[in-house]
Structures are given as C-alpha cells and as structure tokens.
Coordinates of C-alpha atoms in Angstrom, one line a residue:
M1 CA 24.6 111.7 121.8
R2 CA 24.5 108.7 124.4
T3 CA 24.2 104.9 123.3
H4 CA 23.2 102.0 125.8
V5 CA 23.0 98.1 124.6
V6 CA 20.2 96.3 125.7
R7 CA 19.1 92.8 125.0
P8 CA 16.2 92.6 122.2
S9 CA 13.6 91.5 124.6
E10 CA 14.1 94.4 126.9
L11 CA 12.7 96.5 124.1
G12 CA 9.5 98.1 125.3
E13 CA 6.6 98.8 122.8
A14 CA 7.5 102.5 122.7
E15 CA 11.0 101.8 121.3
L16 CA 10.0 99.2 118.9
G17 CA 7.1 101.7 117.9
R18 CA 10.1 104.3 117.3
W19 CA 12.3 101.5 115.3
R20 CA 9.3 101.0 112.8
E21 CA 8.7 104.7 112.8
L22 CA 12.5 105.0 111.7
R23 CA 12.1 102.6 109.0
A24 CA 9.1 104.2 107.5
K25 CA 10.9 107.2 106.9
D26 CA 13.6 105.5 104.5
P27 CA 12.8 103.2 101.8
A28 CA 16.1 101.5 102.0
L29 CA 15.0 100.2 105.6
A30 CA 11.9 98.5 104.2
N31 CA 13.6 95.0 103.9
P32 CA 12.3 92.5 106.4
F33 CA 15.8 91.9 107.5
L34 CA 15.9 95.2 109.3
A35 CA 12.5 94.8 110.9
P36 CA 12.3 94.2 114.8
E37 CA 10.6 91.3 114.3
F38 CA 13.7 89.5 112.8
T39 CA 16.2 90.4 115.6
L40 CA 13.5 89.3 118.1
G41 CA 13.5 86.2 116.3
V42 CA 17.1 85.5 116.2
A43 CA 17.3 86.5 119.7
R44 CA 14.9 84.0 120.9
F45 CA 17.6 81.0 119.6
R46 CA 20.9 83.0 120.2
D47 CA 22.0 84.5 123.2
D48 CA 24.5 86.7 121.4
V49 CA 22.2 89.2 120.0
R50 CA 22.3 92.8 121.5
V51 CA 21.0 96.1 120.2
G52 CA 22.6 99.8 120.4
V53 CA 19.9 102.0 121.3
V54 CA 21.5 105.7 120.3
E55 CA 19.6 108.5 121.8
D56 CA 20.0 112.2 121.5
G57 CA 18.3 115.2 122.9
A58 CA 15.3 114.5 121.2
G59 CA 14.8 111.1 122.3
V60 CA 15.8 107.7 120.5
A61 CA 17.7 108.5 117.3
A62 CA 18.8 105.2 116.1
F63 CA 19.0 101.3 116.7
F64 CA 22.2 99.2 116.1
P65 CA 21.1 95.2 116.0
F66 CA 24.1 93.1 116.1
E67 CA 25.6 89.8 117.6
R68 CA 28.7 89.7 119.9
R69 CA 31.2 87.1 119.4
G70 CA 34.3 86.6 121.9
G71 CA 37.1 89.4 121.5
G72 CA 35.1 92.1 121.0
V73 CA 34.1 90.9 117.4
G74 CA 30.5 92.0 116.0
H75 CA 28.5 90.8 113.4
P76 CA 25.0 91.7 111.8
V77 CA 22.2 89.9 113.4
G78 CA 21.7 86.4 111.7
F79 CA 25.2 86.8 109.8
G80 CA 25.3 84.5 107.1
L81 CA 22.0 84.3 106.7
T82 CA 20.7 88.1 105.7
D83 CA 20.8 89.7 102.4
L84 CA 20.4 93.4 104.1
Q85 CA 22.3 94.9 106.9
G86 CA 22.7 98.3 108.3
I87 CA 21.8 100.8 111.3
V88 CA 18.0 101.7 111.6
A89 CA 18.2 105.3 111.9
D90 CA 17.3 108.6 110.2
P91 CA 19.6 109.1 107.1
A92 CA 20.6 112.5 108.3
L93 CA 22.2 111.0 111.6
D94 CA 25.5 112.0 112.3
L95 CA 27.7 109.8 114.1
P96 CA 31.2 108.4 113.5
A97 CA 31.1 104.4 113.1
G98 CA 34.0 104.0 115.4
E99 CA 32.4 106.1 118.2
L100 CA 29.2 103.7 117.5
L101 CA 31.4 100.8 117.9
R102 CA 33.3 101.9 121.1
A103 CA 29.8 102.5 122.6
C104 CA 28.7 98.9 122.1
G105 CA 31.7 97.4 123.5
L106 CA 32.8 96.3 119.9
G107 CA 36.6 96.1 118.4
V108 CA 35.4 95.1 114.9
W109 CA 32.1 94.7 113.2
D110 CA 32.3 93.3 109.7
F111 CA 29.5 93.4 107.0
D112 CA 28.8 91.9 103.8
H113 CA 25.2 93.1 102.5
L114 CA 25.3 96.4 104.2
I115 CA 23.1 99.5 102.7
A116 CA 25.7 101.5 101.0
A117 CA 24.0 104.7 101.2
Q118 CA 24.6 104.7 104.9
R119 CA 27.4 107.2 105.0
M120 CA 28.7 106.5 108.4
F121 CA 30.3 103.3 107.3
A122 CA 31.2 104.4 103.6
P123 CA 34.5 104.8 104.7
Y124 CA 35.0 101.1 105.3
H125 CA 33.5 99.7 102.3
K126 CA 36.1 97.3 100.5
V127 CA 33.4 96.2 97.9
V128 CA 30.3 97.4 96.2
R129 CA 27.7 95.6 94.5
V130 CA 23.8 95.7 93.9
E131 CA 20.9 93.8 95.2
P132 CA 18.1 93.3 92.8
I133 CA 14.8 94.2 93.5
I134 CA 11.5 93.4 91.8
D135 CA 9.0 96.3 91.7
L136 CA 5.3 95.5 92.1
A137 CA 4.1 98.8 93.1
G138 CA 2.3 99.3 89.6
G139 CA 0.8 95.7 89.8
F140 CA 1.6 92.1 88.6
P141 CA 0.8 92.6 84.9
A142 CA 2.5 95.8 84.8
W143 CA 5.9 93.9 86.0
E144 CA 5.5 90.8 84.1
A145 CA 5.1 93.0 80.8
E146 CA 8.3 94.8 81.9
A147 CA 10.3 91.4 82.4
R148 CA 8.6 90.1 79.2
A149 CA 10.1 93.1 77.2
M150 CA 13.3 92.7 79.1
A151 CA 13.8 88.7 78.1
P152 CA 11.1 87.7 75.7
K153 CA 12.5 84.5 74.9
T154 CA 13.4 83.4 78.5
H155 CA 9.8 84.7 79.6
K156 CA 8.1 82.7 76.8
T157 CA 10.3 79.5 77.5
I158 CA 9.0 79.5 81.4
R159 CA 5.6 80.0 80.5
Y160 CA 5.9 77.1 77.9
K161 CA 7.3 74.6 80.5
E162 CA 4.8 75.8 83.0
R163 CA 2.1 74.6 80.1
K164 CA 4.1 71.4 79.6
L165 CA 4.3 70.8 83.3
G166 CA 0.5 70.9 83.8
R167 CA 0.0 68.6 80.8
E168 CA 2.7 66.0 81.6
V169 CA 2.5 66.0 85.4
G170 CA -1.2 67.5 86.4
E171 CA -2.7 70.7 87.0
V172 CA -0.5 73.3 88.1
S173 CA -1.4 75.4 91.3
Y174 CA 0.2 77.9 93.2
E175 CA -0.3 78.6 97.2
F176 CA 1.2 82.1 98.4
A177 CA 1.4 81.2 102.1
S178 CA 1.3 77.5 103.2
T179 CA 0.8 77.0 106.8
D180 CA 1.4 73.3 106.8
P181 CA 4.4 72.4 108.7
E182 CA 5.1 69.4 106.7
D183 CA 5.7 71.8 103.4
L184 CA 8.6 73.6 105.5
R185 CA 10.1 70.3 106.4
L186 CA 10.1 69.4 102.7
L187 CA 11.6 72.5 101.7
M188 CA 14.4 72.1 104.4
R189 CA 15.3 68.4 103.0
W190 CA 15.1 69.9 99.5
K191 CA 17.3 72.5 100.4
S192 CA 20.0 70.4 102.8
A193 CA 20.1 68.0 99.3
Q194 CA 21.1 71.1 97.3
Y195 CA 23.9 72.0 99.8
Q196 CA 25.3 68.7 99.8
R197 CA 25.2 68.3 96.0
T198 CA 26.8 71.7 95.6
G199 CA 29.6 71.3 98.3
R200 CA 27.9 74.3 100.5
T201 CA 27.5 74.1 104.0
D202 CA 24.2 72.8 105.2
R203 CA 22.6 75.7 107.2
F204 CA 19.9 73.0 108.4
T205 CA 22.3 71.1 110.4
R206 CA 22.5 74.0 112.9
P207 CA 19.1 73.4 115.0
W208 CA 19.0 77.1 115.9
I209 CA 18.4 77.9 112.1
V210 CA 15.8 75.4 112.0
A211 CA 14.0 76.7 115.0
L212 CA 14.1 80.2 113.4
L213 CA 12.4 79.1 110.3
R214 CA 9.5 77.3 112.3
H215 CA 9.3 80.3 114.5
F216 CA 8.9 83.1 111.2
H217 CA 6.4 80.4 109.6
E218 CA 4.4 80.1 112.5
T219 CA 4.2 83.6 113.4
G220 CA 3.6 84.6 109.5
F221 CA 6.7 86.8 109.7
G222 CA 8.0 84.3 107.1
A223 CA 5.6 83.1 103.8
L224 CA 6.1 79.6 102.6
S225 CA 4.8 79.6 98.7
V226 CA 4.3 76.4 97.0
L227 CA 3.9 75.4 93.6
R228 CA 2.4 72.1 92.7
A229 CA 1.8 69.8 89.8
G230 CA -0.8 67.2 90.1
G231 CA -1.3 68.2 93.7
R232 CA 2.6 67.4 94.3
P233 CA 4.9 70.1 95.4
V234 CA 7.5 70.8 92.7
S235 CA 8.9 74.2 94.1
L236 CA 9.0 75.8 97.5
H237 CA 9.9 79.4 98.6
F238 CA 10.6 80.6 102.1
G239 CA 10.5 84.4 102.2
L240 CA 10.0 87.0 105.1
R241 CA 7.3 89.6 104.6
D242 CA 6.7 92.9 106.4
G243 CA 4.7 95.7 105.5
A244 CA 4.5 95.7 101.8
S245 CA 8.0 94.3 101.4
M246 CA 9.1 90.9 100.9
A247 CA 12.9 89.5 101.4
G248 CA 13.5 86.3 99.4
W249 CA 15.3 83.8 101.4
F250 CA 15.3 79.9 100.8
P251 CA 14.0 78.6 97.4
A252 CA 14.2 75.0 96.6
Y253 CA 12.8 72.4 94.1
D254 CA 12.4 68.8 93.3
T255 CA 15.2 67.7 90.9
A256 CA 13.0 65.2 89.6
F257 CA 11.3 68.0 87.7
A258 CA 14.3 69.9 86.8
R259 CA 13.5 69.7 83.0
Y260 CA 10.5 71.8 83.8
S261 CA 12.4 74.7 85.6
P262 CA 10.1 74.6 88.7
G263 CA 12.2 77.2 90.3
M264 CA 11.7 79.6 87.5
I265 CA 8.1 79.2 87.4
G266 CA 7.7 79.5 91.1
H267 CA 9.7 82.9 90.6
L268 CA 6.9 84.0 88.4
R269 CA 4.1 82.9 90.5
L270 CA 5.7 84.2 93.5
A271 CA 5.6 87.7 92.1
E272 CA 1.9 87.1 91.2
G273 CA 1.0 86.0 94.6
A274 CA 3.1 88.5 96.4
S275 CA 1.1 91.3 94.5
A276 CA -2.0 89.8 95.1
S277 CA -1.3 89.5 98.8
G278 CA -0.8 93.5 98.8
L279 CA 2.9 93.3 98.6
D280 CA 4.9 96.1 96.6
E281 CA 8.8 94.6 96.5
I282 CA 10.7 91.4 96.5
W283 CA 14.2 91.9 97.5
M284 CA 16.2 89.0 95.7
G285 CA 19.5 89.3 97.2
R286 CA 22.6 89.6 95.7
G287 CA 24.9 87.9 93.2
G288 CA 25.5 84.4 91.6
K289 CA 22.1 83.9 89.9
E290 CA 21.8 85.2 85.9
F291 CA 18.0 84.9 86.0
K292 CA 17.6 87.6 88.4
E293 CA 18.7 90.1 85.8
W294 CA 15.4 89.5 83.8
L295 CA 13.1 89.3 87.1
K296 CA 14.8 92.7 88.6
S297 CA 13.1 96.2 88.1
R298 CA 15.6 98.1 90.1
E299 CA 18.9 97.6 92.1
I300 CA 19.9 98.8 95.4
P301 CA 24.0 99.4 96.0
I302 CA 25.5 97.1 99.0
A303 CA 28.6 97.0 100.5
E304 CA 31.0 94.6 102.2
G305 CA 33.8 95.5 104.6
R306 CA 34.6 96.0 108.2
V307 CA 35.1 98.8 110.7
A308 CA 37.9 98.1 113.2
R309 CA 39.1 99.7 116.2
P310 CA 42.7 99.3 117.2
S311 CA 42.5 95.9 119.4
A312 CA 43.9 92.3 119.6
G313 CA 40.3 91.1 118.5
A314 CA 40.3 93.0 115.3
A315 CA 43.8 91.7 114.4
L316 CA 43.0 88.3 114.8
H317 CA 39.8 88.8 112.8
W318 CA 41.2 90.1 110.1
V319 CA 43.9 87.2 109.8
R320 CA 41.3 84.6 110.0
H321 CA 38.6 86.1 107.6
V322 CA 40.1 88.9 105.4
P323 CA 42.1 86.8 102.9
L324 CA 39.1 84.2 102.5
N325 CA 36.8 87.2 101.9
R326 CA 39.1 88.7 99.1
L327 CA 39.0 85.2 97.6
R328 CA 35.1 85.1 97.4
D329 CA 34.9 88.6 96.1
K330 CA 36.9 87.7 93.1
A331 CA 34.3 84.8 92.3
L332 CA 31.4 87.1 92.8
D333 CA 33.0 89.6 90.4
N334 CA 34.0 87.4 87.6
P335 CA 31.2 85.2 86.2
A336 CA 33.4 82.9 84.5
F337 CA 35.7 82.3 88.2
Y338 CA 32.4 81.8 89.7
R339 CA 31.1 78.9 87.2
Q340 CA 34.6 77.4 87.9
A341 CA 34.5 78.0 91.4
D342 CA 30.6 76.5 91.4
R343 CA 32.4 73.0 89.6
V344 CA 35.0 72.5 91.9
L345 CA 32.5 72.5 94.7
K346 CA 30.0 70.4 92.9
G347 CA 33.1 67.9 92.2
Y348 CA 34.2 68.0 95.5
A349 CA 30.4 67.1 97.1
K350 CA 30.4 64.1 94.5
L351 CA 33.9 62.7 95.7
R352 CA 32.8 63.3 99.4
G353 CA 29.4 61.5 98.7
R354 CA 31.4 58.5 97.1
S355 CA 33.7 58.1 99.9
A356 CA 30.9 58.1 102.7

C-alpha cells in the first residue's frame, strides 16, 4: 500500500470519479462535506489543503483530505466549519492511522466530527456523540407525520405560528434554492449579528469563508432557502447538497419576527422543499439545539479526538488545544452547563457592545 500527497487541483477526472465511487459504497459518506466538491472549493481559497491518495495493488483505495498547518499539524478540510469528517475509503480498508499520518507528513491530526464507524481512527476517540438526520426517503408527508407523532404540541405550535405570521405580516412563501446574491449577503449579515449577539466568533469576518459561500452558491453546490412573509425574508438557510443528501450549514432569521419562530417554520419548509427537490436526507449537525430532537429520524455516531505521532509539533498542539477541548466537551454533554455557558457568552457580548 502506497500513499502520495497532492493538491486537490492535481486530481484528474479518473481520480475524482473514483472518489465518488467510494462514497457511493458507504451511506455514511453521502454527506456533502465529504464530496470532492467541498475539498476542491475550500482549496480555491486556502493554500494549505492537501489530499492523501492511498493506492493498493488494485488502484486507488482511499482519499484523505486534510489541511496542513505548521509543525506537522493537520486538520480536516474546512476545520471549524464542517459537521462531518473522515477518510473516503471502502469500510474494509485496513490501514493504521499512524501510518497514514506518516505518509502524509503529519505529526498530529485532530478531529471533532469524525464518522465514528471508521475503525482506523477508533483507538483515538476521546468523545463519541451523535449527529441527527432528517430522513425524507419516504417523502415529506411520511416524515412530517413521524415528527408530529414525536412532539405533537411542538408541531402544532409551529404550524399555528406559521398561520399567524401569514395573517399579521403577509402571505408566507418559500423558495428552496434562491440564486439572488442579495439573499446570501442578507444571510451573512444576520449570521454575523447573531455571532456578535451571542458572544461567538464571527466567521464572516474571514474573507475566505465569505468567498467560499459565494462560490458554492454560484455553482449550485450550496442551496440558499428563503422563507418570506409579505414578500420580505424572515428566515434563511444555506446548506450544501450533493446527490440525494443535504448538509445543514448556516441558518439565520430576522430577530424582528422572533415571536413567530421563523427559524422553526423554515426548518419544516426546508424539509418539504428538499423532498420536492429529490433529496432523501438532511444532516443537521451535532449538539446544542433541542429542536433537532423532534426533527430527527435517525442518528449517526460521530467522534472527537486526535491521532498523534511522537513529535514536538504534536506536544505543542496538545498543550494549546486539549484542555480547552475538554471544557467544551463538558458543556456539550451537560445541558445545564451548556445553558450557563451560553448565558455567560451572551452577557459578555452585551458588555463588549456597551464598551465599544
């Protein structure tokens, strides 16, 4: 078995076809974050993206996309933005993770949304959680009936608020895939305001992330959904779509309409629009949102951890990141701690706003 490292742009059509062929063999690889289009897209705006191409006697056996930082530290492509990570390979691939890192010139590779079933990384799991998935394979009416049965009061309340929104603001309409650049700019403005309001890092202060969303929007790899009332956008969602799968990514709403729960209405409409557009599933991302519990049809285990080979870079990475990661794990695993941490961040954001 041999591994060579290339830039994504150096992959030919035969290799990209093989990448897609390997994904088709394993339903866990259907998530758009593992599509070659995602890696190619990120590589347009970041110079540190590489792909480890693993070959055996029969040809290409796996693709390992990663970002390479200084000191031999590696991350999944789009680290901090992705809700699913892993190696694109046949599930039967027998390759030690340490050997893969050595061949890719890495001393450490950390992950936080790894497909837990990938056995080569199993010894390195620190925490295993689940990612919820909306299953639309049976059609939207069947899924909605299941969601209604799961939480009848919640479903009834959201549908009531949708009707109230129509009465008090104006006719409610929904567009599954808007191509209007202004809609995308509006989503990023709303999302930036949310990050600042809740004390989170504003991702859209990074030009490469803004450019990445524009690229995916223009190419159709991203779908920008718009919920309107009286012709005015009240809720937006930007997700990635590939084949029959969608990865939820950036939801946002106009806080002026918060009393109508436009984000929740938008998620119901998203499921309906996705089904009508031929999609069978929506991956919702892990943790922190209670509404996902009644929307989900099934779950997939995902893991957080790090693979490290003995090196100075790996030791430095541990000192800088592992203690903070453990604190974050405590927040995600304990709802009361999570809510308290959320309140602290929001309070900090308000204080920072007053002093600005």
